[in-house]
Amino acid sequence: MGISNNLGYILLVEDEENLQEALKLNLELEGYEVTGAGDGAEALKKINQEYFDLIILDVMLPEIDGIDVAENIRLQNNDVPILMVSARSSTADKVLGLKKGADDYITKPFNLEELLLRVQKLINKNKKLQEKETVDDRYNFGNNTIDFKAQSATNFRGEMIELSRKEAMLLKLLIENKNDVVTREKILQAVWGYNVYPTTRTVDNFILNFRKYFELDSRSPKYFHSIRGVGYKFMV
Ligand code: CA
């Protein structure tokens, strides 16, 4: 699985199996990695477990409908772009969808090319927003605070942690690219420099330490994720 070929992670929430299958195939052909969900509860579960660049959300779903799913996502302070898909084309339905958190709205039956363009636009817009983010001297996540200037941190247990220079650099790199995978190559270049090539285990050990410092349960990390064979991801 080459991450460079992956244009983004999409959660496709659609209860009509044939449509889900057809859409998934077309999105994958475009270069997206697609996870499917057949109802609202499954969608919410996946959103809590995995990172997505975009959610394509059908409105008419069994039990928890798309409107409630969108509302639920936003109540969790999750800003993931949502493209709502609905068979209902009335203005009132669109307004409701947009009010509850959809970023864009498309009506069934839709033109595939139009859907793909909207998907691409939403993902690119979000990526640009993320790239522009720079990190201040202090950064908070959970109940942890990192002071990059002082190379120290205070964690959720109230412990003061002295960070090594490399730890501070790696934390900054991961946080600047939050919710995006930072490849091992990029980490080695940015933190270790071109001349030294530490083993994979070196970077792993840094991540393990971050989990010990900042995670409630270091075996089930919320913030510091390893993407096997690719790199690492800081998620908030
Ligand atoms: Ca449906």
mmCIF file of C-alpha atoms and ligand atoms in Angstrom:
data_model
loop_
_atom_site.group_PDB
_atom_site.id
_atom_site.type_symbol
_atom_site.label_atom_id
_atom_site.label_comp_id
_atom_site.label_asym_id
_atom_site.label_seq_id
_atom_site.Cartn_x
_atom_site.Cartn_y
_atom_site.Cartn_z
ATOM 1 C CA MET A 1 0.000 0.000 0.000
ATOM 2 C CA GLY A 2 1.772 3.147 -1.156
ATOM 3 C CA ILE A 3 0.566 6.180 0.731
ATOM 4 C CA SER A 4 1.765 8.509 -2.032
ATOM 5 C CA ASN A 5 -0.940 7.131 -4.284
ATOM 6 C CA ASN A 6 -3.627 7.634 -1.716
ATOM 7 C CA LEU A 7 -5.549 10.882 -2.246
ATOM 8 C CA GLY A 8 -7.425 10.564 1.025
ATOM 9 C CA TYR A 9 -9.428 8.368 3.331
ATOM 10 C CA ILE A 10 -13.157 8.388 2.724
ATOM 11 C CA LEU A 11 -15.960 6.924 4.783
ATOM 12 C CA LEU A 12 -18.855 6.097 2.496
ATOM 13 C CA VAL A 13 -22.145 5.811 4.368
ATOM 14 C CA GLU A 14 -24.778 4.302 2.098
ATOM 15 C CA ASP A 15 -27.347 1.627 2.847
ATOM 16 C CA GLU A 16 -28.093 0.698 -0.752
ATOM 17 C CA GLU A 17 -25.560 -2.041 -1.324
ATOM 18 C CA ASN A 18 -25.312 -1.715 -5.096
ATOM 19 C CA LEU A 19 -24.806 2.012 -4.922
ATOM 20 C CA GLN A 20 -22.237 1.667 -2.169
ATOM 21 C CA GLU A 21 -20.314 -0.879 -4.189
ATOM 22 C CA ALA A 22 -20.384 1.179 -7.381
ATOM 23 C CA LEU A 23 -19.352 4.374 -5.624
ATOM 24 C CA LYS A 24 -16.592 2.645 -3.686
ATOM 25 C CA LEU A 25 -15.152 1.236 -6.866
ATOM 26 C CA ASN A 26 -15.203 4.584 -8.639
ATOM 27 C CA LEU A 27 -13.648 6.409 -5.700
ATOM 28 C CA GLU A 28 -10.935 3.761 -5.430
ATOM 29 C CA LEU A 29 -10.192 4.112 -9.112
ATOM 30 C CA GLU A 30 -9.688 7.837 -8.500
ATOM 31 C CA GLY A 31 -7.115 6.997 -5.839
ATOM 32 C CA TYR A 32 -9.037 7.238 -2.584
ATOM 33 C CA GLU A 33 -9.060 4.679 0.158
ATOM 34 C CA VAL A 34 -12.684 3.914 0.935
ATOM 35 C CA THR A 35 -14.310 2.380 3.993
ATOM 36 C CA GLY A 36 -17.986 1.549 3.741
ATOM 37 C CA ALA A 37 -20.719 1.779 6.353
ATOM 38 C CA GLY A 38 -24.291 0.601 5.804
ATOM 39 C CA ASP A 39 -26.053 2.501 8.586
ATOM 40 C CA GLY A 40 -25.664 5.450 10.917
ATOM 41 C CA ALA A 41 -24.530 3.511 13.977
ATOM 42 C CA GLU A 42 -21.794 1.761 12.024
ATOM 43 C CA ALA A 43 -20.715 5.109 10.571
ATOM 44 C CA LEU A 44 -20.397 6.714 14.008
ATOM 45 C CA LYS A 45 -18.446 3.742 15.290
ATOM 46 C CA LYS A 46 -15.971 3.935 12.411
ATOM 47 C CA ILE A 47 -15.587 7.686 12.781
ATOM 48 C CA ASN A 48 -14.545 7.173 16.388
ATOM 49 C CA GLN A 49 -12.045 4.488 15.466
ATOM 50 C CA GLU A 50 -10.407 5.802 12.320
ATOM 51 C CA TYR A 51 -9.307 9.004 10.695
ATOM 52 C CA PHE A 52 -11.112 10.144 7.534
ATOM 53 C CA ASP A 53 -10.498 13.053 5.170
ATOM 54 C CA LEU A 54 -14.119 13.067 4.057
ATOM 55 C CA ILE A 55 -17.444 11.473 4.857
ATOM 56 C CA ILE A 56 -19.947 10.853 2.103
ATOM 57 C CA LEU A 57 -23.192 10.594 3.974
ATOM 58 C CA ASP A 58 -26.502 9.382 2.640
ATOM 59 C CA VAL A 59 -29.440 11.039 4.413
ATOM 60 C CA MET A 60 -31.994 8.230 4.238
ATOM 61 C CA LEU A 61 -30.473 5.528 6.434
ATOM 62 C CA PRO A 62 -32.150 2.945 8.662
ATOM 63 C CA GLU A 63 -32.496 3.958 12.335
ATOM 64 C CA ILE A 64 -30.017 6.828 12.741
ATOM 65 C CA ASP A 65 -30.396 8.968 9.620
ATOM 66 C CA GLY A 66 -27.684 11.045 7.945
ATOM 67 C CA ILE A 67 -28.853 14.294 9.513
ATOM 68 C CA ASP A 68 -28.435 12.827 13.014
ATOM 69 C CA VAL A 69 -25.081 11.328 12.076
ATOM 70 C CA ALA A 70 -23.834 14.736 10.888
ATOM 71 C CA GLU A 71 -25.123 16.419 14.019
ATOM 72 C CA ASN A 72 -23.466 13.804 16.180
ATOM 73 C CA ILE A 73 -20.125 14.234 14.401
ATOM 74 C CA ARG A 74 -20.189 17.999 14.966
ATOM 75 C CA LEU A 75 -21.211 17.605 18.608
ATOM 76 C CA GLN A 76 -17.973 15.679 19.043
ATOM 77 C CA ASN A 77 -16.076 18.712 17.707
ATOM 78 C CA ASN A 78 -15.025 16.706 14.689
ATOM 79 C CA ASP A 79 -14.541 19.012 11.671
ATOM 80 C CA VAL A 80 -14.208 16.278 9.064
ATOM 81 C CA PRO A 81 -15.751 17.461 5.771
ATOM 82 C CA ILE A 82 -19.169 15.951 5.119
ATOM 83 C CA LEU A 83 -20.726 15.596 1.691
ATOM 84 C CA MET A 84 -24.377 14.823 2.177
ATOM 85 C CA VAL A 85 -26.218 12.764 -0.410
ATOM 86 C CA SER A 86 -29.976 12.731 -0.503
ATOM 87 C CA ALA A 87 -32.872 11.698 -2.652
ATOM 88 C CA ARG A 88 -34.746 14.679 -1.250
ATOM 89 C CA SER A 89 -34.076 17.764 -3.267
ATOM 90 C CA SER A 90 -36.193 20.361 -1.532
ATOM 91 C CA THR A 91 -34.490 23.529 -0.379
ATOM 92 C CA ALA A 92 -35.669 22.877 3.183
ATOM 93 C CA ASP A 93 -33.888 19.503 3.227
ATOM 94 C CA LYS A 94 -30.673 21.043 1.918
ATOM 95 C CA VAL A 95 -30.796 23.823 4.460
ATOM 96 C CA LEU A 96 -31.392 21.342 7.266
ATOM 97 C CA GLY A 97 -28.462 19.194 6.128
ATOM 98 C CA LEU A 98 -26.141 22.175 5.890
ATOM 99 C CA LYS A 99 -27.322 23.465 9.255
ATOM 100 C CA LYS A 100 -26.607 20.165 10.928
ATOM 101 C CA GLY A 101 -23.037 20.160 9.729
ATOM 102 C CA ALA A 102 -22.809 19.120 6.066
ATOM 103 C CA ASP A 103 -20.225 21.064 4.049
ATOM 104 C CA ASP A 104 -21.822 20.255 0.740
ATOM 105 C CA TYR A 105 -24.969 18.592 -0.533
ATOM 106 C CA ILE A 106 -25.706 16.560 -3.622
ATOM 107 C CA THR A 107 -29.052 15.192 -4.736
ATOM 108 C CA LYS A 108 -29.758 11.683 -6.019
ATOM 109 C CA PRO A 109 -29.640 10.749 -8.811
ATOM 110 C CA PHE A 110 -26.331 12.501 -9.288
ATOM 111 C CA ASN A 111 -23.784 12.634 -12.021
ATOM 112 C CA LEU A 112 -20.707 10.608 -11.004
ATOM 113 C CA GLU A 113 -18.300 13.182 -12.358
ATOM 114 C CA GLU A 114 -19.955 15.904 -10.330
ATOM 115 C CA LEU A 115 -19.721 13.823 -7.178
ATOM 116 C CA LEU A 116 -16.030 13.121 -7.775
ATOM 117 C CA LEU A 117 -15.325 16.824 -8.315
ATOM 118 C CA ARG A 118 -17.079 17.773 -5.108
ATOM 119 C CA VAL A 119 -15.178 15.073 -3.224
ATOM 120 C CA GLN A 120 -11.870 16.316 -4.578
ATOM 121 C CA LYS A 121 -12.706 19.915 -3.753
ATOM 122 C CA LEU A 122 -13.704 19.198 -0.154
ATOM 123 C CA ILE A 123 -10.623 17.093 0.512
ATOM 124 C CA ASN A 124 -8.233 19.632 -1.019
ATOM 125 C CA LYS A 125 -9.793 22.516 0.846
ATOM 126 C CA ASN A 126 -9.420 20.676 4.131
ATOM 127 C CA LYS A 127 -5.819 19.678 3.418
ATOM 128 C CA LYS A 128 -4.899 23.289 2.667
ATOM 129 C CA LEU A 129 -6.433 24.410 5.951
ATOM 130 C CA GLN A 130 -4.431 21.806 7.807
ATOM 131 C CA GLU A 131 -1.162 22.677 6.086
ATOM 132 C CA LYS A 132 -1.453 26.334 6.949
ATOM 133 C CA GLU A 133 -1.637 25.585 10.629
ATOM 134 C CA THR A 134 1.518 26.486 12.457
ATOM 135 C CA VAL A 135 2.120 25.600 16.025
ATOM 136 C CA ASP A 136 2.708 28.218 18.709
ATOM 137 C CA ASP A 137 5.332 27.864 21.405
ATOM 138 C CA ARG A 138 2.758 26.145 23.544
ATOM 139 C CA TYR A 139 0.398 23.446 22.431
ATOM 140 C CA ASN A 140 -2.426 21.772 24.340
ATOM 141 C CA PHE A 141 -4.102 18.473 23.659
ATOM 142 C CA GLY A 142 -6.134 16.415 26.084
ATOM 143 C CA ASN A 143 -4.861 17.709 29.376
ATOM 144 C CA ASN A 144 -1.276 17.792 28.137
ATOM 145 C CA THR A 145 0.671 20.977 27.449
ATOM 146 C CA ILE A 146 3.856 21.093 25.447
ATOM 147 C CA ASP A 147 6.193 24.051 25.670
ATOM 148 C CA PHE A 148 8.394 23.792 22.606
ATOM 149 C CA LYS A 149 10.597 26.717 23.593
ATOM 150 C CA ALA A 150 11.345 25.360 27.038
ATOM 151 C CA GLN A 151 11.546 21.805 25.652
ATOM 152 C CA SER A 152 9.269 20.582 28.375
ATOM 153 C CA ALA A 153 5.746 19.342 28.870
ATOM 154 C CA THR A 154 3.213 18.907 31.597
ATOM 155 C CA ASN A 155 1.018 15.878 31.160
ATOM 156 C CA PHE A 156 -2.528 15.018 32.198
ATOM 157 C CA ARG A 157 -1.196 13.478 35.425
ATOM 158 C CA GLY A 158 0.388 16.815 36.305
ATOM 159 C CA GLU A 159 3.897 15.464 35.764
ATOM 160 C CA MET A 160 6.579 17.744 34.361
ATOM 161 C CA ILE A 161 8.529 16.149 31.514
ATOM 162 C CA GLU A 162 11.862 17.369 30.215
ATOM 163 C CA LEU A 163 11.958 16.727 26.477
ATOM 164 C CA SER A 164 15.110 16.076 24.524
ATOM 165 C CA ARG A 165 15.706 18.325 21.540
ATOM 166 C CA LYS A 166 14.781 15.529 19.163
ATOM 167 C CA GLU A 167 11.642 14.697 21.111
ATOM 168 C CA ALA A 168 10.528 18.321 20.899
ATOM 169 C CA MET A 169 11.301 18.428 17.161
ATOM 170 C CA LEU A 170 9.432 15.225 16.453
ATOM 171 C CA LEU A 171 6.440 16.348 18.517
ATOM 172 C CA LYS A 172 6.343 19.621 16.627
ATOM 173 C CA LEU A 173 6.550 17.897 13.264
ATOM 174 C CA LEU A 174 3.731 15.490 14.129
ATOM 175 C CA ILE A 175 1.529 18.217 15.605
ATOM 176 C CA GLU A 176 2.077 20.543 12.635
ATOM 177 C CA ASN A 177 0.815 17.717 10.454
ATOM 178 C CA LYS A 178 -1.911 16.598 12.801
ATOM 179 C CA ASN A 179 -4.384 14.099 11.400
ATOM 180 C CA ASP A 180 -2.030 13.440 8.509
ATOM 181 C CA VAL A 181 0.479 10.659 8.173
ATOM 182 C CA VAL A 182 4.064 11.856 8.441
ATOM 183 C CA THR A 183 6.247 9.404 6.586
ATOM 184 C CA ARG A 184 9.288 7.871 8.202
ATOM 185 C CA GLU A 185 11.448 9.486 5.489
ATOM 186 C CA LYS A 186 10.144 12.923 6.344
ATOM 187 C CA ILE A 187 10.773 12.343 10.044
ATOM 188 C CA LEU A 188 14.313 11.156 9.421
ATOM 189 C CA GLN A 189 15.035 14.176 7.237
ATOM 190 C CA ALA A 190 13.467 16.740 9.526
ATOM 191 C CA VAL A 191 14.557 15.429 12.912
ATOM 192 C CA TRP A 192 17.691 13.375 12.358
ATOM 193 C CA GLY A 193 19.112 15.148 9.328
ATOM 194 C CA TYR A 194 20.358 13.611 6.122
ATOM 195 C CA ASN A 195 23.575 12.125 7.419
ATOM 196 C CA VAL A 196 22.349 9.911 10.175
ATOM 197 C CA TYR A 197 19.987 7.065 9.515
ATOM 198 C CA PRO A 198 18.563 5.722 12.713
ATOM 199 C CA THR A 199 16.792 2.405 12.583
ATOM 200 C CA THR A 200 13.029 2.243 12.438
ATOM 201 C CA ARG A 201 13.131 1.211 16.053
ATOM 202 C CA THR A 202 14.613 4.575 17.032
ATOM 203 C CA VAL A 203 11.570 6.443 15.772
ATOM 204 C CA ASP A 204 9.305 3.765 17.290
ATOM 205 C CA ASN A 205 10.941 4.287 20.680
ATOM 206 C CA PHE A 206 10.224 7.998 20.520
ATOM 207 C CA ILE A 207 6.584 7.278 19.766
ATOM 208 C CA LEU A 208 6.432 4.755 22.616
ATOM 209 C CA ASN A 209 7.778 7.415 24.967
ATOM 210 C CA PHE A 210 5.203 9.961 23.759
ATOM 211 C CA ARG A 211 2.483 7.443 24.522
ATOM 212 C CA LYS A 212 3.873 6.883 28.020
ATOM 213 C CA TYR A 213 4.017 10.634 28.617
ATOM 214 C CA PHE A 214 0.730 11.715 27.101
ATOM 215 C CA GLU A 215 -1.661 8.809 26.687
ATOM 216 C CA LEU A 216 -4.179 7.662 29.275
ATOM 217 C CA ASP A 217 -3.642 4.102 28.030
ATOM 218 C CA SER A 218 -0.357 3.769 26.155
ATOM 219 C CA ARG A 219 -1.403 0.401 24.728
ATOM 220 C CA SER A 220 -4.493 1.884 23.169
ATOM 221 C CA PRO A 221 -3.264 5.282 22.001
ATOM 222 C CA LYS A 222 -5.610 8.106 21.189
ATOM 223 C CA TYR A 223 -3.075 10.645 19.916
ATOM 224 C CA PHE A 224 0.064 8.897 18.680
ATOM 225 C CA HIS A 225 -0.588 6.353 15.973
ATOM 226 C CA SER A 226 1.779 4.161 13.973
ATOM 227 C CA ILE A 227 0.778 3.490 10.405
ATOM 228 C CA ARG A 228 2.605 0.264 9.705
ATOM 229 C CA GLY A 229 5.147 0.478 6.916
ATOM 230 C CA VAL A 230 4.420 4.157 6.313
ATOM 231 C CA GLY A 231 4.943 6.447 9.252
ATOM 232 C CA TYR A 232 3.181 8.080 12.147
ATOM 233 C CA LYS A 233 0.166 10.197 12.783
ATOM 234 C CA PHE A 234 -0.798 12.555 15.573
ATOM 235 C CA MET A 235 -4.570 12.695 15.849
ATOM 236 C CA VAL A 236 -6.747 15.167 17.692
HETATM 237 CA CA CA B 1 -30.436 5.478 1.591
#
